Tab-separated table of C-alpha atoms (C1' of nucleotides) in Angstrom:
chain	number	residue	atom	x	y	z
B	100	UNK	CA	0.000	0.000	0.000
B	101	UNK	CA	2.829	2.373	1.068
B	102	UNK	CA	4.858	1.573	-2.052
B	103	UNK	CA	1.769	1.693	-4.563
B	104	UNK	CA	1.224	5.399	-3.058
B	105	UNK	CA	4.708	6.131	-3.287
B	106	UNK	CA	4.447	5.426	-6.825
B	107	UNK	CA	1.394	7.569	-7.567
B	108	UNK	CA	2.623	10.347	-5.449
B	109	UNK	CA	0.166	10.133	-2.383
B	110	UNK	CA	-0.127	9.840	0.992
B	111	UNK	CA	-0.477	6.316	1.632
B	112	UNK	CA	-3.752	7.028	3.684
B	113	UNK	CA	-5.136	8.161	0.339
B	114	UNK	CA	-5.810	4.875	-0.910
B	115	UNK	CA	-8.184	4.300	1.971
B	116	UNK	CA	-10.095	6.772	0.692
B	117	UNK	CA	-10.960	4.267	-2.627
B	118	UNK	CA	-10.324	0.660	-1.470
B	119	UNK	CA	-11.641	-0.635	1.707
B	120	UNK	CA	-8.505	-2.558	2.287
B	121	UNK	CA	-5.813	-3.677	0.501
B	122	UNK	CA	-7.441	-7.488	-0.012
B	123	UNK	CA	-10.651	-5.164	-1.760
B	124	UNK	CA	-7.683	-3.584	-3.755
B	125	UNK	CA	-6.206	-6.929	-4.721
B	126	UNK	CA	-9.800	-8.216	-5.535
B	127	UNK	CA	-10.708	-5.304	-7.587
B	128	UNK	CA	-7.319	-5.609	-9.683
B	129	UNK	CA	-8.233	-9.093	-9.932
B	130	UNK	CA	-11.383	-8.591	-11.695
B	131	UNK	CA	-10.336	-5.887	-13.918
B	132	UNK	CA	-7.673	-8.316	-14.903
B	133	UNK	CA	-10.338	-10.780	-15.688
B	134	UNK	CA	-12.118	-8.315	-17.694
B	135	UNK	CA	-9.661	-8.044	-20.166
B	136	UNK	CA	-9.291	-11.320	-20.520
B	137	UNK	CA	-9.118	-12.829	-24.036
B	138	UNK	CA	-11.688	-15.329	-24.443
B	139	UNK	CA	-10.954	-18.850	-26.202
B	140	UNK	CA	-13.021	-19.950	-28.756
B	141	UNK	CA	-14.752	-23.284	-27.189
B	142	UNK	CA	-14.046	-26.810	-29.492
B	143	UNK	CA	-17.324	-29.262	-29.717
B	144	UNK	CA	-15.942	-31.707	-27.528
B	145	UNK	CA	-16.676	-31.802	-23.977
B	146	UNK	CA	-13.610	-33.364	-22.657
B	147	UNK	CA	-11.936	-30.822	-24.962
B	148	UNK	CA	-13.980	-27.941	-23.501
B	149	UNK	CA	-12.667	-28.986	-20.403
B	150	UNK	CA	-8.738	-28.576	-21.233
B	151	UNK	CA	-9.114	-25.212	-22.789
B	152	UNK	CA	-11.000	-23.852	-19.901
B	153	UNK	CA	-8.422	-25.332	-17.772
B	154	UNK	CA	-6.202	-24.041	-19.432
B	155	UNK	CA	-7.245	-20.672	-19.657
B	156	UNK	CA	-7.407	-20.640	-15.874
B	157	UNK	CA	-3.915	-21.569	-15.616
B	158	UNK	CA	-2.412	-19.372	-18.499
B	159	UNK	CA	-4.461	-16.224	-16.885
B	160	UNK	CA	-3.305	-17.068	-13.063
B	161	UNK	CA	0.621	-17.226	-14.521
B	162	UNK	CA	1.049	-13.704	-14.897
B	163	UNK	CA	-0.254	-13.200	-11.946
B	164	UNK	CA	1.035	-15.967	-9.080
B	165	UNK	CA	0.510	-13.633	-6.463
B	166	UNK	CA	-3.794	-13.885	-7.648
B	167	UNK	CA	-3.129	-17.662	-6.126
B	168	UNK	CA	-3.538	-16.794	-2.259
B	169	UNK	CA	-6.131	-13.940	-2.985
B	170	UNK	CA	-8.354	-16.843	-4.959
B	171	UNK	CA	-7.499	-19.552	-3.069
B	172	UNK	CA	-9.855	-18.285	0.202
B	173	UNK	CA	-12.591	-19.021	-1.933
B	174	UNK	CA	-13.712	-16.112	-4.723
B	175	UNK	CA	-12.664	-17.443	-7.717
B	176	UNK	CA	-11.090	-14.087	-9.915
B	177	UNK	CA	-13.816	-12.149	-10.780
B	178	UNK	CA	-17.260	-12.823	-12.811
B	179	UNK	CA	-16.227	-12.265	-15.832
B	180	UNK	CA	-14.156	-15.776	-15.518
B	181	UNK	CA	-16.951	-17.514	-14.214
B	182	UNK	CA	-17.128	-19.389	-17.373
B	183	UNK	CA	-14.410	-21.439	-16.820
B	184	UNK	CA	-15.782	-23.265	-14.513
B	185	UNK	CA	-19.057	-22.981	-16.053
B	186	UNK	CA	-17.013	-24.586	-18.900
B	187	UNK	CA	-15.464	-27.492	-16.781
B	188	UNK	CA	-18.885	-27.885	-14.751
B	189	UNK	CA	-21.186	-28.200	-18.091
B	190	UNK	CA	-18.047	-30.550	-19.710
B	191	UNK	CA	-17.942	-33.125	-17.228
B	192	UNK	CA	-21.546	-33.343	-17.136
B	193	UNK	CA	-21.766	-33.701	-21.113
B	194	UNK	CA	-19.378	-36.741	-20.625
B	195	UNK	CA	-21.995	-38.456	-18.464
B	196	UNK	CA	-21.095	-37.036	-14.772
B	197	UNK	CA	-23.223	-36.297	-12.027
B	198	UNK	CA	-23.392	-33.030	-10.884
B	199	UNK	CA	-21.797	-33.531	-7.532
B	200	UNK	CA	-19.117	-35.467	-9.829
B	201	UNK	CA	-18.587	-32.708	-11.971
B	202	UNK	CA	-18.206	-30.418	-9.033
B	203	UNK	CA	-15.132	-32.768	-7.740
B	204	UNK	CA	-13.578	-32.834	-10.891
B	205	UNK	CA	-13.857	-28.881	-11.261
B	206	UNK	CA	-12.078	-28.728	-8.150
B	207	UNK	CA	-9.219	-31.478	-8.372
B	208	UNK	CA	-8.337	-29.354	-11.549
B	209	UNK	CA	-7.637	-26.283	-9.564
B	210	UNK	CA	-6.168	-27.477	-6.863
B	211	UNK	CA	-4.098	-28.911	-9.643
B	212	UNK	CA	-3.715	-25.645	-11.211
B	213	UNK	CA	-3.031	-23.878	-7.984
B	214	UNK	CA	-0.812	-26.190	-7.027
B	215	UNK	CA	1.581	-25.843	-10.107
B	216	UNK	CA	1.149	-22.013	-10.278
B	217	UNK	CA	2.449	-21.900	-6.555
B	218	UNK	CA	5.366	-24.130	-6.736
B	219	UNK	CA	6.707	-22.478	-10.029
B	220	UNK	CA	6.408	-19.456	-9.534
B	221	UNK	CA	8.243	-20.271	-6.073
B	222	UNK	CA	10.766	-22.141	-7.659
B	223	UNK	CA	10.996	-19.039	-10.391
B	224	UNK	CA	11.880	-16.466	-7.274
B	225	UNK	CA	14.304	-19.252	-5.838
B	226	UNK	CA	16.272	-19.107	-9.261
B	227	UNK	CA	16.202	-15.530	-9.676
B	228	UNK	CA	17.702	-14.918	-5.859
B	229	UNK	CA	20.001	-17.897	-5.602
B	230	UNK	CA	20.387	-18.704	-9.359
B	231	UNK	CA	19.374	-21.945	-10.967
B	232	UNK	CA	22.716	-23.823	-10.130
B	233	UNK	CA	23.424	-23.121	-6.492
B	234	UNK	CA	19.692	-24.801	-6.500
B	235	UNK	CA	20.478	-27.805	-8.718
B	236	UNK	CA	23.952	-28.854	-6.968
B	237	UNK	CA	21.639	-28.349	-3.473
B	238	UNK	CA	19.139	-30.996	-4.950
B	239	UNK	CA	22.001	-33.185	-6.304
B	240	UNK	CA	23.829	-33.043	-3.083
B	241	UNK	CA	21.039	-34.306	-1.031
B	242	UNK	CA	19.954	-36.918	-3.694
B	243	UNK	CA	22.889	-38.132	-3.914
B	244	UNK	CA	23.510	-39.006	0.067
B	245	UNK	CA	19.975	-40.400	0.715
B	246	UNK	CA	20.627	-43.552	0.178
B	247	UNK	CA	17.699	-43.948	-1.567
B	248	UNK	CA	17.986	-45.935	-5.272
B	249	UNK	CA	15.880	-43.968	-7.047
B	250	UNK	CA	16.886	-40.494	-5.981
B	251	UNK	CA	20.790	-41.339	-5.947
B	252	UNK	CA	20.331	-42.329	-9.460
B	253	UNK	CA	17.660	-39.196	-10.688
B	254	UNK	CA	20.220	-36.637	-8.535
B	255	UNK	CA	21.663	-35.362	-11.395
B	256	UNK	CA	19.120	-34.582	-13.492
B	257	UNK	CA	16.381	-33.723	-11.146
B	258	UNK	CA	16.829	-29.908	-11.177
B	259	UNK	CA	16.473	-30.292	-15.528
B	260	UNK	CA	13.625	-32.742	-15.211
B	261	UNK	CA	11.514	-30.585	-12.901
B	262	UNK	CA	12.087	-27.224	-14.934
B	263	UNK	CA	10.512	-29.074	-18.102
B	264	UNK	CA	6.868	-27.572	-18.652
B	265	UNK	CA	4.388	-30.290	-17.530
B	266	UNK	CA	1.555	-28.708	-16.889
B	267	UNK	CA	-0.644	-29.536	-20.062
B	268	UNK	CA	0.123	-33.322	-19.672
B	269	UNK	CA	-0.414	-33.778	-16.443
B	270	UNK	CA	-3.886	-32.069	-17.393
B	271	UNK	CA	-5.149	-34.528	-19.972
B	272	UNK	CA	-3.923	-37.284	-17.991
B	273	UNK	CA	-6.343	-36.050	-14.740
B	274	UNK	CA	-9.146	-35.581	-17.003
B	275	UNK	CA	-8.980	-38.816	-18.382
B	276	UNK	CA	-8.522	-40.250	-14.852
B	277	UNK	CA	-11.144	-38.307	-13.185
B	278	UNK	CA	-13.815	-38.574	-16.500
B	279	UNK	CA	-13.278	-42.598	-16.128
B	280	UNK	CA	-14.175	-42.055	-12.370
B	281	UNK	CA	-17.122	-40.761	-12.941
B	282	UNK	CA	-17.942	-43.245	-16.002
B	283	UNK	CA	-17.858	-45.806	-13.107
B	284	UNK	CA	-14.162	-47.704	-14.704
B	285	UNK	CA	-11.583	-49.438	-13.049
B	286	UNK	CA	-8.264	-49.203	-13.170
O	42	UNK	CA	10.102	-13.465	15.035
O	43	UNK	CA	8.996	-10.739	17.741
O	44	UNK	CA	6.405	-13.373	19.227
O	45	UNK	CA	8.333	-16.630	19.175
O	46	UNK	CA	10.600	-14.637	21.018
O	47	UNK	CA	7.994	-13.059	23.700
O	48	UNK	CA	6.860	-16.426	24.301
O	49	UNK	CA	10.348	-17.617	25.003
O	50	UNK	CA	10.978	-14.864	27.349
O	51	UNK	CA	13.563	-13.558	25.266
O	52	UNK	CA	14.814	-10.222	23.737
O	53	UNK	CA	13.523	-11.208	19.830
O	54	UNK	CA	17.393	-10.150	18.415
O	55	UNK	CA	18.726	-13.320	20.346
O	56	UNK	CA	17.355	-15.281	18.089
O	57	UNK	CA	19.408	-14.651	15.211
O	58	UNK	CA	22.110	-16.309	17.753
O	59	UNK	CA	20.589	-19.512	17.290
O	60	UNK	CA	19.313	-19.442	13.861
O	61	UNK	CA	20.459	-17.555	10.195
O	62	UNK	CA	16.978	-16.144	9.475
O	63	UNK	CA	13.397	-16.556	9.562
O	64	UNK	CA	13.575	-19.270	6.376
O	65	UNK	CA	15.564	-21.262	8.260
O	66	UNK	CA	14.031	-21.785	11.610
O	67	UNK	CA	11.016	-22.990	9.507
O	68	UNK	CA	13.285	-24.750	8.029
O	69	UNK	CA	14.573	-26.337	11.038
O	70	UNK	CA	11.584	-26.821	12.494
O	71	UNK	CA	10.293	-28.238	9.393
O	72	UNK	CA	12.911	-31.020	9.479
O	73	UNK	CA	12.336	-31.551	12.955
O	74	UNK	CA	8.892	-32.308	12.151
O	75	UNK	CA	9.589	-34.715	9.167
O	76	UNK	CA	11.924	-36.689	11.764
O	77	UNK	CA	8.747	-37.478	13.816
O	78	UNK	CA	6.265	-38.621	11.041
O	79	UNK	CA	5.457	-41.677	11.521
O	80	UNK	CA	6.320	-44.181	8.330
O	81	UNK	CA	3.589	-46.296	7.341
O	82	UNK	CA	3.884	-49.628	6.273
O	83	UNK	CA	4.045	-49.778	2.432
O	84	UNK	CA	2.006	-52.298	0.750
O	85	UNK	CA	3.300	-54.877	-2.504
O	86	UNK	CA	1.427	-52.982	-5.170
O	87	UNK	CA	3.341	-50.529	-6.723
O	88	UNK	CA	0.025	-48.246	-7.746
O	89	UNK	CA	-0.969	-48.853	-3.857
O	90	UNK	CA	2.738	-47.590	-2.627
O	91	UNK	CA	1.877	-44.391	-4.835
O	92	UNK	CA	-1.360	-44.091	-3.247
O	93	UNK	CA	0.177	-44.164	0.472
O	94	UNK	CA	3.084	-41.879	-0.521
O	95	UNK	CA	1.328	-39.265	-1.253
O	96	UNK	CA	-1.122	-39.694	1.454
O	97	UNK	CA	1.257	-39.729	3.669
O	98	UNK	CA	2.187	-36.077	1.941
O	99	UNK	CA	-1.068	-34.734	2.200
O	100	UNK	CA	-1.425	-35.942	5.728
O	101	UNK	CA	1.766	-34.664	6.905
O	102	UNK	CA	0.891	-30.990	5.129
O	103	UNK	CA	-1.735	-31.056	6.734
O	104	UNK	CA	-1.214	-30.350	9.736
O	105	UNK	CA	1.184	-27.338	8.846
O	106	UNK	CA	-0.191	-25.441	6.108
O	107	UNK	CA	2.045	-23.137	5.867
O	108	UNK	CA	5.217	-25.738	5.081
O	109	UNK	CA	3.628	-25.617	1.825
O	110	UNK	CA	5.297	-21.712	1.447
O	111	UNK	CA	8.654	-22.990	2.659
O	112	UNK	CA	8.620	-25.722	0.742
O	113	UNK	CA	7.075	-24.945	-2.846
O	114	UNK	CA	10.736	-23.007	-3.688
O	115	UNK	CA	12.234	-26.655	-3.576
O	116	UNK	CA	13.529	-28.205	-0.622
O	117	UNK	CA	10.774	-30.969	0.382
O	118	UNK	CA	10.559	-31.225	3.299
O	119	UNK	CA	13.837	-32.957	5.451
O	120	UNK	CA	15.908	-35.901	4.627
O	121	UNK	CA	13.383	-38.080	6.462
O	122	UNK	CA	10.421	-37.346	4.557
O	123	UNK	CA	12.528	-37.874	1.249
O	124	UNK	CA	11.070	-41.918	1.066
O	125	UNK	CA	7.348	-40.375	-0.212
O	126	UNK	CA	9.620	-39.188	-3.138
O	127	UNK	CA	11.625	-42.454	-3.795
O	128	UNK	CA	8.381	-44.061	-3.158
O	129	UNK	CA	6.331	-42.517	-5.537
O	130	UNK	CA	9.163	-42.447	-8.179
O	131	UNK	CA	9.571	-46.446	-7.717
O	132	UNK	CA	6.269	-47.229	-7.877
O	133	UNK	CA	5.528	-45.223	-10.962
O	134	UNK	CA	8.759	-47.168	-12.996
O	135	UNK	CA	7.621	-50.529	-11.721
O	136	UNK	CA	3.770	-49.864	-13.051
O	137	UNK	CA	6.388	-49.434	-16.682
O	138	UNK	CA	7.188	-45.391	-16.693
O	139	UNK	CA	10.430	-44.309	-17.865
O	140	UNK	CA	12.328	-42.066	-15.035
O	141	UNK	CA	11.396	-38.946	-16.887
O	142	UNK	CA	7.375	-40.083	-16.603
O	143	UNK	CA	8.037	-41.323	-13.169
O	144	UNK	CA	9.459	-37.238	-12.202
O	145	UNK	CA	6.707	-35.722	-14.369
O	146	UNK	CA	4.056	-38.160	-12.152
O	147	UNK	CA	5.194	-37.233	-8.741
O	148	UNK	CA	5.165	-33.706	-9.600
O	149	UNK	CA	1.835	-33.941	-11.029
O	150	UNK	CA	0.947	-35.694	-7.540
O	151	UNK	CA	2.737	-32.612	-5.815
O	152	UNK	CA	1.346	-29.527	-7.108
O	153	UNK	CA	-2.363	-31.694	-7.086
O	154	UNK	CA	-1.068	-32.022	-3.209
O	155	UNK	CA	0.388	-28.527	-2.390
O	156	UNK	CA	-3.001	-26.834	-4.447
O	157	UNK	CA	-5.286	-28.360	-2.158
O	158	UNK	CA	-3.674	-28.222	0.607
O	159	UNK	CA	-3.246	-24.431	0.064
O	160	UNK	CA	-7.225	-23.828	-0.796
O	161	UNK	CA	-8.323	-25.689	1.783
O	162	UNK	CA	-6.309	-23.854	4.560
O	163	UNK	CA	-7.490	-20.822	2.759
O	164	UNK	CA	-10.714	-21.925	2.602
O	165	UNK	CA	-10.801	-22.710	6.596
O	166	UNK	CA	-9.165	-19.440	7.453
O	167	UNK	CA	-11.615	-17.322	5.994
O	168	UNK	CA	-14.605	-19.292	7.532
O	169	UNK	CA	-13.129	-18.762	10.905
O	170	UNK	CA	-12.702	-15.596	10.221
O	171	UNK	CA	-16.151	-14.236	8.242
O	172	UNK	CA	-18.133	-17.411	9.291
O	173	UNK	CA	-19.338	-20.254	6.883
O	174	UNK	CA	-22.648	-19.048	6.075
O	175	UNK	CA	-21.583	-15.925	5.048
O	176	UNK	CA	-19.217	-17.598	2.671
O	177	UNK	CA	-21.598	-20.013	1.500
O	178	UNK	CA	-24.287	-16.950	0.661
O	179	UNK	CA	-21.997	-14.957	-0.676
O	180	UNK	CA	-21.245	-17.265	-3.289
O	181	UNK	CA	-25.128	-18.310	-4.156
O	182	UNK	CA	-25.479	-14.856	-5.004
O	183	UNK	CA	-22.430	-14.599	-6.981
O	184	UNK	CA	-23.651	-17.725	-9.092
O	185	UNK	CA	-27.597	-16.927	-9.174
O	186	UNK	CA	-26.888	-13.286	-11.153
O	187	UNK	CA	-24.255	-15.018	-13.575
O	188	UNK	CA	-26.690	-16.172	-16.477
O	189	UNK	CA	-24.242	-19.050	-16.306
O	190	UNK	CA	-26.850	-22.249	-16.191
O	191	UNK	CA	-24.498	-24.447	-14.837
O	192	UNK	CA	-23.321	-21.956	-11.676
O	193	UNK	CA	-26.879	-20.897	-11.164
O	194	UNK	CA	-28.613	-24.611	-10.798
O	195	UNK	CA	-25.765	-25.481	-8.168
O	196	UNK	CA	-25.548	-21.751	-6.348
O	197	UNK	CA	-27.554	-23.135	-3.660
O	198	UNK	CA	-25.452	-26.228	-2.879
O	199	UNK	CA	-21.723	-25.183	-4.277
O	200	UNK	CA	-20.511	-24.237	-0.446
O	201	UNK	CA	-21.518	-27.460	1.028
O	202	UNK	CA	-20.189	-29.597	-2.012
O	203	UNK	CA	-16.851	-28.226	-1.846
O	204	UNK	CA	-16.891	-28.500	2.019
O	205	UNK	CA	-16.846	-32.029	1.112
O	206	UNK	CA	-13.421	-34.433	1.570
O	207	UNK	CA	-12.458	-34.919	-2.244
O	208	UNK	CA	-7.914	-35.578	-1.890
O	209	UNK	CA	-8.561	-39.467	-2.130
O	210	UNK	CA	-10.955	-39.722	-4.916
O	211	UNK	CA	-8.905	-37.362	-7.046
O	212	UNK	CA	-5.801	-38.799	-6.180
O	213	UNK	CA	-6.452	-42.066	-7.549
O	214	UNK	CA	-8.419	-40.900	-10.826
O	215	UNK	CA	-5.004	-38.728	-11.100
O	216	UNK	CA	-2.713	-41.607	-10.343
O	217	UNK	CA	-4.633	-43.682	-13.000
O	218	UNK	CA	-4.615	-41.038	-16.016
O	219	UNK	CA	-1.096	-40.745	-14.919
O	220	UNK	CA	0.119	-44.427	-15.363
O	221	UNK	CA	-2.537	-45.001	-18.688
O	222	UNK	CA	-0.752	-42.125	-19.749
O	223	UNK	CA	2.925	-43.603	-19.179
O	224	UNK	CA	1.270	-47.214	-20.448
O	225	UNK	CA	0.777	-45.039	-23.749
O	226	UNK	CA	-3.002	-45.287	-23.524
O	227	UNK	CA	-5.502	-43.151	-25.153
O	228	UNK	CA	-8.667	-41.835	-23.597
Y	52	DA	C1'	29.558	-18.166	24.246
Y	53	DC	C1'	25.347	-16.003	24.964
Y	54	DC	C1'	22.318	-12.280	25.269
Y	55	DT	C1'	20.937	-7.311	24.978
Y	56	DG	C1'	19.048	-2.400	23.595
Y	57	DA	C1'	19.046	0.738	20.145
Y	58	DA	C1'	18.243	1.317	15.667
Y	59	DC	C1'	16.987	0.604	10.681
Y	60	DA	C1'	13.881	-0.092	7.238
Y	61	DC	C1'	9.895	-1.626	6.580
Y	62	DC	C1'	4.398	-3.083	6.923
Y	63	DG	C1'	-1.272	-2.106	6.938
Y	64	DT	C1'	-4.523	0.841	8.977
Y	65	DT	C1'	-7.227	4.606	11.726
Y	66	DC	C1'	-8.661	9.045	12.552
Y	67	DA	C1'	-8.976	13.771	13.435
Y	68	DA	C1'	-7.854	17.693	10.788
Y	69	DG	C1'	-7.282	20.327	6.645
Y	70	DT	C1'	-8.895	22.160	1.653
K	169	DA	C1'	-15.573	15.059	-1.776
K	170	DC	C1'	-10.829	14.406	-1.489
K	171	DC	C1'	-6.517	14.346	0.665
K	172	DT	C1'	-3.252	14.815	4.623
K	173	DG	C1'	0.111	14.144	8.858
K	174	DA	C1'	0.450	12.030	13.008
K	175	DA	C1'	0.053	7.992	15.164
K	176	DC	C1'	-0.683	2.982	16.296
K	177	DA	C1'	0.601	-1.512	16.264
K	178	DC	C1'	3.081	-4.260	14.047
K	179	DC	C1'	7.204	-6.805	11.007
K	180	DG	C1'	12.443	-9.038	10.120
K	181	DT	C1'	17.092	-7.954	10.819
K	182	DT	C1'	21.865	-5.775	12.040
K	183	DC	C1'	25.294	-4.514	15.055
K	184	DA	C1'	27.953	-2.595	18.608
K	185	DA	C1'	27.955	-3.308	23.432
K	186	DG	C1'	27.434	-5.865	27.629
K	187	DT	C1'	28.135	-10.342	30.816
DNA sequence: ACCTGAACACCGTTCAAGT
DNA sequence: ACCTGAACACCGTTCAAGT
């Protein structure tokens, strides 16, 4: 709040003056950002409806990782991305889920989402303040003297394997898991 | 910083005698923590060792929401909670992933992990705070003005359906997309 | 070694007072 | 209406000084 006044050359009491606080600040940035959000053109296929809304949700929360812990309390960005859930809801439904079942898979999804947002954009600020290789020989070092086979053996190329995008994968494969679940499949 | 050292009777700079910073008491005192988990017993399937893994994450996080901070920049947890890792990791190349499919899995399983974790806590704090009906009204109206058809014919029960328990479920539809996906499987 | 007070450089927020 | 300074109640951290 201080800084943000700094910056527009007020007091910082000012602000007070047009946000109740500065989580009301946050939340009204939030939903201007949301605003001006491009919207995707929707494919016919439900399952497909669901990745692109997904999708959207996490492209539009990665410039903004900090929109994580304001979101994550429970008001999902503002109305004007409503849809994506909408999207997800009305998706899992058209591929034969119940309502409550849609629901579920709406929210694995962004705790999936919110999840990955969080950790890279962690792991982002951890490279740019102790630089990517103090961080990889950290992880090597400790791989390497666990004693455990399958961390010894990854040590070396964990830090590489972990910066690889994964998000979109990891995506289709949770659909398909959680679409099957509701379908009533095995394993 | 101020109140740990309050409650320890203490003037708060003597501290810094005892540990670097604020980062790495929780750090500390996150490793302390991982020493005392208890280990369960792993079962012969290598999808069921998955499963218990990262239980066994989600049930140690749980009790200390805010590790999830500390520990999204990249240090897990301590040494002794490193076995979820190897555990997850084995299990996923003995169900037939390559190493790289076994990583990508176990992150998948992480940020699905750290996201709920995160909303939930969230979610908890701000109905202690503002109370759960409030919450729960607040976002029937929300959903009853959005013209969305979807939002609006579950406004009235969205609250209590996300109140619901949902980790388990979704963590073995996500396990199972995640191996069909590493089997080479389609949809 | 172990602990301290004083100090620095920050936060978000309230409120009576000014124009 | 709109903005302000003074003030409150906090933070994490450094560092020279004390025992």
């Amino acid at each position: 709040m201080r800084r943000l006044a700094a910056e527009a050359g007020a007091a910082p009491t000012t602000l007070y003056h047009h946000v109740r606080d500065k989580d009301d600040l946050l939340t009204q940035l939030l939903n201007d950002y949301a605003d001006r959000l491009p919207r995707p053109e929707l494919p016919d296929g439900p399952r497909e409806r669901i990745l692109v809304a997904a999708t959207a949700m996490h492209d539009s929360l990665s410039a903004v990782p900090w929109a994580v812990e304001v979101l994550a309390g429970g008001d999902f960005f503002g109305d004007s991305a409503l849809w994506m859930v909408e999207t997800i809801v009305r998706g899992a439904i058209d591929c034969g889920c119940t309502p409550e079942q849609a629901v579920d898979l709406y929210r694995g999804l962004w705790y999936y989402t919110a999840g990955e947002i969080l950790v890279r954009s962690a792991t982002e600020r951890r490279h740019a303040e102790r630089g990517y290789d103090a961080y990889a020989e950290a992880v090597r070092a400790r791989m390497s003297r666990s004693r455990l086979p399958h961390m010894s053996a990854l040590a070396d190329r964990w830090a590489a394997l972990v910066a690889r995008p994964t998000y979109p994968r990891g995506l289709s494969a949770f659909v398909d898991g959680l679409l099957r679940q509701g379908r009533g499949e095995g394993a």
